[in-house]
Short mmCIF file of C-alpha atoms in Angstrom, two decimals:
data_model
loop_
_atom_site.label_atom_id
_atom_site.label_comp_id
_atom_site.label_asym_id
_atom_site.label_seq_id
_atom_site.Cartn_x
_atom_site.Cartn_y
_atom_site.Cartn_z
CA UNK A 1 -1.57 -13.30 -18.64
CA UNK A 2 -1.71 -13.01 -22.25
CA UNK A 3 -0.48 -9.35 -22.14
CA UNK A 4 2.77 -11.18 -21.45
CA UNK A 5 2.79 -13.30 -24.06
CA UNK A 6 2.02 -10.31 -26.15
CA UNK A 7 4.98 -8.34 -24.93
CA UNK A 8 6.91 -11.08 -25.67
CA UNK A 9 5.97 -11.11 -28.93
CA UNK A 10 6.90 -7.70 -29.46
CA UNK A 11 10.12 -7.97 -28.13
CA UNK A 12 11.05 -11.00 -30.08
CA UNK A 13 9.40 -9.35 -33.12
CA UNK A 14 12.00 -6.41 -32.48
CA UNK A 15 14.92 -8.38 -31.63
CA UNK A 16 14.72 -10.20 -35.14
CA UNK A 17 15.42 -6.27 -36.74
CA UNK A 18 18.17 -5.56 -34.87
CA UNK A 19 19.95 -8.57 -34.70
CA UNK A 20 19.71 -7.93 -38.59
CA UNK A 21 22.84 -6.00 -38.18
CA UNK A 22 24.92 -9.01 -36.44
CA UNK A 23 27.03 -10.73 -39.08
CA UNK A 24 26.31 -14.32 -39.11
CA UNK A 25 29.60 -15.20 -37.33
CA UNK A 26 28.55 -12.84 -34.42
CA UNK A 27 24.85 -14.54 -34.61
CA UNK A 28 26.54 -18.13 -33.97
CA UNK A 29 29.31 -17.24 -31.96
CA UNK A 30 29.69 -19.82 -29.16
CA UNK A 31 28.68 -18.16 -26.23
CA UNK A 32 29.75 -19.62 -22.34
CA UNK A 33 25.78 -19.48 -21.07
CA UNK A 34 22.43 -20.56 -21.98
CA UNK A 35 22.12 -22.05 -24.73
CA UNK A 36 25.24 -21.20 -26.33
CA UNK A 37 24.41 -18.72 -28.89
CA UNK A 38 22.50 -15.90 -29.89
CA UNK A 39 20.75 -18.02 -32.73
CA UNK A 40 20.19 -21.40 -30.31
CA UNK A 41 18.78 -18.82 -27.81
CA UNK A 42 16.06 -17.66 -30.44
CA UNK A 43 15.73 -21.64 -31.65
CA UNK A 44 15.40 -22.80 -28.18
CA UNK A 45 12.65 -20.02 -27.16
CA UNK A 46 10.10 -20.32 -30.11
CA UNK A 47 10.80 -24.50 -29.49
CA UNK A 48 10.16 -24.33 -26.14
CA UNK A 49 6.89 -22.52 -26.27
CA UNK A 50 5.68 -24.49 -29.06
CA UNK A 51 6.26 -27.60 -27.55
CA UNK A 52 4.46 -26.49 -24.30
CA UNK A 53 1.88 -25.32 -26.04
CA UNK A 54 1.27 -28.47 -27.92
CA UNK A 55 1.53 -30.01 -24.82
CA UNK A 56 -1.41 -28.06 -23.00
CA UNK A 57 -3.61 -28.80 -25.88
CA UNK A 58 -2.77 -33.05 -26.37
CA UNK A 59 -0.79 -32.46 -29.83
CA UNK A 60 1.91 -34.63 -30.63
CA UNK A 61 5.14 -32.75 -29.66
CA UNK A 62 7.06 -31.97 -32.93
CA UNK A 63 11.05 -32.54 -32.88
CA UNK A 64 12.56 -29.76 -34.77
CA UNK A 65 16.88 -29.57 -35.42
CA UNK A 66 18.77 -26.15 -34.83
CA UNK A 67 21.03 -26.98 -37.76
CA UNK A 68 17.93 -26.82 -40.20
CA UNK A 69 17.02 -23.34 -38.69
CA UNK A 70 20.44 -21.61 -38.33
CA UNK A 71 20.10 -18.43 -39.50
CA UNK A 72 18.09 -15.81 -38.57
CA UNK A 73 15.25 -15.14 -41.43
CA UNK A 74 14.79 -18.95 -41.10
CA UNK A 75 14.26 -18.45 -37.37
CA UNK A 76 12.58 -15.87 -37.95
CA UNK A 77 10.17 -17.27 -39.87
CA UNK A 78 9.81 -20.05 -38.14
CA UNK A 79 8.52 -17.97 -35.00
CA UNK A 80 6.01 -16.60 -37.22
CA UNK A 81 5.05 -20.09 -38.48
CA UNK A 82 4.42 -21.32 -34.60
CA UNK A 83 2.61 -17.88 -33.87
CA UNK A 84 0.00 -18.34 -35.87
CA UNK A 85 -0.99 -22.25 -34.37
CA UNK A 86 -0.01 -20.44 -31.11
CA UNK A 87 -2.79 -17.78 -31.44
CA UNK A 88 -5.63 -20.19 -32.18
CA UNK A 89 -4.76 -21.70 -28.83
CA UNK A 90 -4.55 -18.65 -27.28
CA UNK A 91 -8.65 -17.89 -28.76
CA UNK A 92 -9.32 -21.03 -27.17
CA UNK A 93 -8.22 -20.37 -23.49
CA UNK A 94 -10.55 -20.02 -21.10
CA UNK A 95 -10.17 -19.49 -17.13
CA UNK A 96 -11.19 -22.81 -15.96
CA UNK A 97 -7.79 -23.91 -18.31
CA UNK A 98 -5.95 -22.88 -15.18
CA UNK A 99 -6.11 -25.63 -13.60
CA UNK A 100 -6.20 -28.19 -16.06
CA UNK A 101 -3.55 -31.00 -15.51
CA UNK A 102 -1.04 -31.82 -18.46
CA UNK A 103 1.17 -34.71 -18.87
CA UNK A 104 4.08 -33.24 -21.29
CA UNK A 105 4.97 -36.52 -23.28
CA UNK A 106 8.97 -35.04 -22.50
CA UNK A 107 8.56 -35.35 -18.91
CA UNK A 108 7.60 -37.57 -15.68
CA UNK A 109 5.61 -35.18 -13.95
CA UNK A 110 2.71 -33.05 -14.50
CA UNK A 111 1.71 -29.54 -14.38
CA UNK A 112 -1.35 -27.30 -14.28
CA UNK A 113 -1.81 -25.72 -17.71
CA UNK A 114 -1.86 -21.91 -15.32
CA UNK A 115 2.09 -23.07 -14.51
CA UNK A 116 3.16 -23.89 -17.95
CA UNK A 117 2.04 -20.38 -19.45
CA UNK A 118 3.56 -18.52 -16.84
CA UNK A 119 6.75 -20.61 -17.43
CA UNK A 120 6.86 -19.95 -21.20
CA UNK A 121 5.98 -16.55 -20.10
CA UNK A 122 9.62 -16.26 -18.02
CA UNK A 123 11.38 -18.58 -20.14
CA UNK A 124 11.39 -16.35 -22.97
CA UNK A 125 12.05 -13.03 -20.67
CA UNK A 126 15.00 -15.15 -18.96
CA UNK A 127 16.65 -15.52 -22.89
CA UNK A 128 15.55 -12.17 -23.74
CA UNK A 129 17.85 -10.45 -20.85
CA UNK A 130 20.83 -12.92 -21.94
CA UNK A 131 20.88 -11.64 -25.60
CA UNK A 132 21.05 -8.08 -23.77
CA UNK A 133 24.09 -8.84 -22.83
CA UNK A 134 25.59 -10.53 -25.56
CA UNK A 135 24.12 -7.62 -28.23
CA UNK A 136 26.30 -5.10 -26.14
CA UNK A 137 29.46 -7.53 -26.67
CA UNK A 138 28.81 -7.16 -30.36
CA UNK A 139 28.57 -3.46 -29.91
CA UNK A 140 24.78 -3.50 -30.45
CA UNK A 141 21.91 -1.46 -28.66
CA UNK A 142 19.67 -3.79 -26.89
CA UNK A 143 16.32 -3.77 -27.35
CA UNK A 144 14.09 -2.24 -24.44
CA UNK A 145 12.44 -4.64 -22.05
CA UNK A 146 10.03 -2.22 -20.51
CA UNK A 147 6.28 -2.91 -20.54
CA UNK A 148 4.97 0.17 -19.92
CA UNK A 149 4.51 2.80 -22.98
CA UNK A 150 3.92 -0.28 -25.21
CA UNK A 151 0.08 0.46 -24.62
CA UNK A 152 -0.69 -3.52 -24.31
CA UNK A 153 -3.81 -4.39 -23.48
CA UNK A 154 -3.73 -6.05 -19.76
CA UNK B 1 -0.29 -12.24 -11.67
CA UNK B 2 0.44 -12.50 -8.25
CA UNK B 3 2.02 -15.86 -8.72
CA UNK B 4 4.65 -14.20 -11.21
CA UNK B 5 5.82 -11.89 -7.85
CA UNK B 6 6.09 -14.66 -5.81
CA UNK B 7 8.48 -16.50 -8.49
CA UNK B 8 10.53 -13.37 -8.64
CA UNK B 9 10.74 -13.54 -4.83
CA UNK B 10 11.73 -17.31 -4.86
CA UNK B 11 14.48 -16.74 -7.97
CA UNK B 12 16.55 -13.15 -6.24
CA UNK B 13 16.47 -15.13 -2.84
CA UNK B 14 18.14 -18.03 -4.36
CA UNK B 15 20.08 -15.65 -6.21
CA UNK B 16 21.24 -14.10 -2.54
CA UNK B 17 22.51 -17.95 -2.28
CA UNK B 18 24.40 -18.62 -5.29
CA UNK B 19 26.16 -15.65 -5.02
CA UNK B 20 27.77 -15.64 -1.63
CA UNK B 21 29.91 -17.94 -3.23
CA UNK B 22 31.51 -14.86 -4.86
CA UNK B 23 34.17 -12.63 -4.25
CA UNK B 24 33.19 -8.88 -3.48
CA UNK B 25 35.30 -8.08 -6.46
CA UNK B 26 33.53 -10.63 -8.98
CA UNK B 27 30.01 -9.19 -7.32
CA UNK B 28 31.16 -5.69 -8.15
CA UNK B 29 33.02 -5.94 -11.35
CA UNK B 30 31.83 -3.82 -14.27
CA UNK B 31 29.91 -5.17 -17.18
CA UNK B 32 29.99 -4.13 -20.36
CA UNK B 33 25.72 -4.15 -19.91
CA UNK B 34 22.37 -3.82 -18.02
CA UNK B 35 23.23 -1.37 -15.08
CA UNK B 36 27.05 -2.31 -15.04
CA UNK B 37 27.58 -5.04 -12.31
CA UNK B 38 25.67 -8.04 -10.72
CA UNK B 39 25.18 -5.80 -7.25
CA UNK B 40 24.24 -2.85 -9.00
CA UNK B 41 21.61 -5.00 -11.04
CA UNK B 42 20.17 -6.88 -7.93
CA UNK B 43 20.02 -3.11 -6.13
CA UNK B 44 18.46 -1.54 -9.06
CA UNK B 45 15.79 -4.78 -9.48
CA UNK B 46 14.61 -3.50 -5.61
CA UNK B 47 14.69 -0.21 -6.03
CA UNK B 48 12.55 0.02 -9.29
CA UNK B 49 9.92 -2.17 -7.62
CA UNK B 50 9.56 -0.63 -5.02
CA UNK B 51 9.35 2.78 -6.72
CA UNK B 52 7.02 1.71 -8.85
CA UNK B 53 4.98 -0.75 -5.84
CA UNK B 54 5.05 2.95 -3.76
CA UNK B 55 3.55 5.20 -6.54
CA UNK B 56 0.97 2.22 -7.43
CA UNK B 57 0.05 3.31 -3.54
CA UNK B 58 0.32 7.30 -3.73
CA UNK B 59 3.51 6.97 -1.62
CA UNK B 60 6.29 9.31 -2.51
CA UNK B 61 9.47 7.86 -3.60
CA UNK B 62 12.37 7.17 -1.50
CA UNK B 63 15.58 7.83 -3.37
CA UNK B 64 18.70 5.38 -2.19
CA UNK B 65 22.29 5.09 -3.60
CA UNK B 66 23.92 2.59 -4.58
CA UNK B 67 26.74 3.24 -2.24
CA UNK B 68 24.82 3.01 0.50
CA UNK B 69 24.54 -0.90 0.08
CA UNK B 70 26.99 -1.86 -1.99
CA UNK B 71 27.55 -5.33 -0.75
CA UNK B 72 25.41 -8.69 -0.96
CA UNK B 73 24.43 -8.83 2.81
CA UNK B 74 23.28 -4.85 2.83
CA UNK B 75 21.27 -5.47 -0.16
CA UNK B 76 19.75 -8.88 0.71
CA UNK B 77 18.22 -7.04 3.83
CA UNK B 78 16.83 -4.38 1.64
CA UNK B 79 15.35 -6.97 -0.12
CA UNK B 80 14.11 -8.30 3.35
CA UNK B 81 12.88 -4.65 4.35
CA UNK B 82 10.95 -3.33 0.94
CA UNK B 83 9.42 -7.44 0.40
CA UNK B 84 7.65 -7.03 3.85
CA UNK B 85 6.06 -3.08 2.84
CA UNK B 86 5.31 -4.76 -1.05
CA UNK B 87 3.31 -7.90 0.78
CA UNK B 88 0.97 -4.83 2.39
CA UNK B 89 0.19 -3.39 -1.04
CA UNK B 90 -0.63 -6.90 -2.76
CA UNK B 91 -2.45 -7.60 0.00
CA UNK B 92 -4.71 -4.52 -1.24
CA UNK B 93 -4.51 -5.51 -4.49
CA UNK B 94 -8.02 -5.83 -6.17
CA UNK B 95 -8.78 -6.89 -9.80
CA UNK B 96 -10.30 -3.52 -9.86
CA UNK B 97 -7.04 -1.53 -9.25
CA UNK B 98 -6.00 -3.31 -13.24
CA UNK B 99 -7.28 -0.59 -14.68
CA UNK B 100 -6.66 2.60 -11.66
CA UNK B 101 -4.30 4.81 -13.85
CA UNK B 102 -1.12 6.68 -11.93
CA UNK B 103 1.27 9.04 -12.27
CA UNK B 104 4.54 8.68 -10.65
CA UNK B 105 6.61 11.44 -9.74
CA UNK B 106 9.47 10.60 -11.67
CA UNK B 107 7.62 10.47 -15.22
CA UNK B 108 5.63 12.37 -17.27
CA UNK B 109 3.49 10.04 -18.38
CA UNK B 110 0.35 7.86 -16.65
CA UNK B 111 0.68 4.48 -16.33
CA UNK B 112 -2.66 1.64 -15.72
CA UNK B 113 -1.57 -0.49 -12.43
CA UNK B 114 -1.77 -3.46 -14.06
CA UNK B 115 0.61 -2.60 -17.16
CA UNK B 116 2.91 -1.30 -14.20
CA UNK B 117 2.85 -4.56 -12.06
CA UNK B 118 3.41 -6.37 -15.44
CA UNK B 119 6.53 -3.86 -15.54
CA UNK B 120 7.68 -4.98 -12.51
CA UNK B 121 7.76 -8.59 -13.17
CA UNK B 122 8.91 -8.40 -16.57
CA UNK B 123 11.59 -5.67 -15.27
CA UNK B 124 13.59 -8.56 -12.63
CA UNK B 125 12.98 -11.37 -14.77
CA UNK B 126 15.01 -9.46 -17.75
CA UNK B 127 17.96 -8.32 -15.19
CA UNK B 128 17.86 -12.14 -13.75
CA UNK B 129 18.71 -13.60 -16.85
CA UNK B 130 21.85 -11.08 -17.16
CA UNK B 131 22.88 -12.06 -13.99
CA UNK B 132 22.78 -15.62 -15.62
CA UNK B 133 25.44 -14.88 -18.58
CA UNK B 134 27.55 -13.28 -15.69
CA UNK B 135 27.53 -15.73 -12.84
CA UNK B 136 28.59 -18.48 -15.41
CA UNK B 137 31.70 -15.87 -16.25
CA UNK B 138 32.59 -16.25 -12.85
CA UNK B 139 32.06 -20.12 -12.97
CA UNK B 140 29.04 -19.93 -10.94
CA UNK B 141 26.19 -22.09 -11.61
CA UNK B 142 23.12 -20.18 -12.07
CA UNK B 143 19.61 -20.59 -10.35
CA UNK B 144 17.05 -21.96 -11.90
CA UNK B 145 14.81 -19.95 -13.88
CA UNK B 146 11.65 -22.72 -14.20
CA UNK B 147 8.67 -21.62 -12.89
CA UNK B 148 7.42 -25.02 -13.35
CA UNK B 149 8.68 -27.32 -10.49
CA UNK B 150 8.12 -24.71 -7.61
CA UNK B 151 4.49 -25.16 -6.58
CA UNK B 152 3.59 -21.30 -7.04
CA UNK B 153 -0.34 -21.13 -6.47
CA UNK B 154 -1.59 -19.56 -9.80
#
């Protein structure tokens, strides 16, 4: 499973250079799905994630505001920021963690720690194939979503 | 990983849902991304896996057109038809076949079976969340793209 989070990684990672070309108005431009824009989508991904991760391993969950992050190298960097705590959970998963229970302090219900990875897992692949579209409105190549010839390690 | 299919499965047949609420011309308009229109993107989701589920198998692949099953009700029964031939092949899925390399016939290159099933999964989540920015253009609401909340065994 963490292949996946690896390829997302990668993606993102290459999304923040070509998105380098999008003038700020095209970067904020109100948008009629997901989250609204192409910069909220990026906020709301690396968010998300964090907070689940947090979550899975009984930290605090951390409120964070878009409008202090609105442009994209402070997005950017704020993905790399989260990465790095990210990882040292990621060293510390092991396969009984599957089926650990987790009460997110955000929600009623609980969830197996297996579920929540494979939900930040699609969560940021669901985004990912909105800014496809919205890249080719502002006349920019998408990046490619294909796993294979990436030569991750499965 | 197997739990990752079986959210795909339980996303496109929701899909199938939302989307009879559309016209044949809103299901077939052209988009300015992905493979062009929201039947051409659920036909092309099927068709890749199933490529790629028959070459994991040393099948050769079947080529079908587009035009062949260019409406929601054609396509939803290949769905049907290909999901019940894919359920054989997991079904002989063992964590030894991960690293079983193949070639299929439509590439040059050779491909480890699990970087292809990541493909696969990654491939239809990506095209799902298109159909998300597309279905709200036509003032549909989308499906849900949790994977928390649906009980998949992981």
């Amino acid at each position: 499973m963490k292949s996946l989070i690896t390829y997302n990684r990668e993606v993102r990672d290459e999304w923040f250079e070509v998105l380098n070309n999008l003038s700020t108005e095209e970067l904020s431009k109100e948008r009629k799905s997901g989250v609204g824009s192409i910069l909220r989508t990026l906020f709301h991904i690396i968010d998300t994630e964090y907070s689940w991760f947090r979550a899975m391993y009984n930290k605090n969950d951390i409120q964070i505001y878009f409008e202090e992050f609105n442009d994209l190298q402070s997005i950017k960097e704020l993905s790399n920021q989260y990465r790095k705590e990210i990882s040292v959970f990621l060293r510390q998963w092991t396969p009984s963690d599957e089926n650990e229970v987790v009460k997110p302090s955000w929600m009623t219900e609980t969830y197996k720690k297996g579920e929540i990875l494979r939900h930040i897992i699609a969560h940021e692949i669901h985004h990912i194939g909105q800014l496809s579209v919205w890249s080719r409105e502002s006349e920019i190549e998408p990046v490619s979503s294909n796993f294979i010839g990436r030569n991750i390690k499965t």
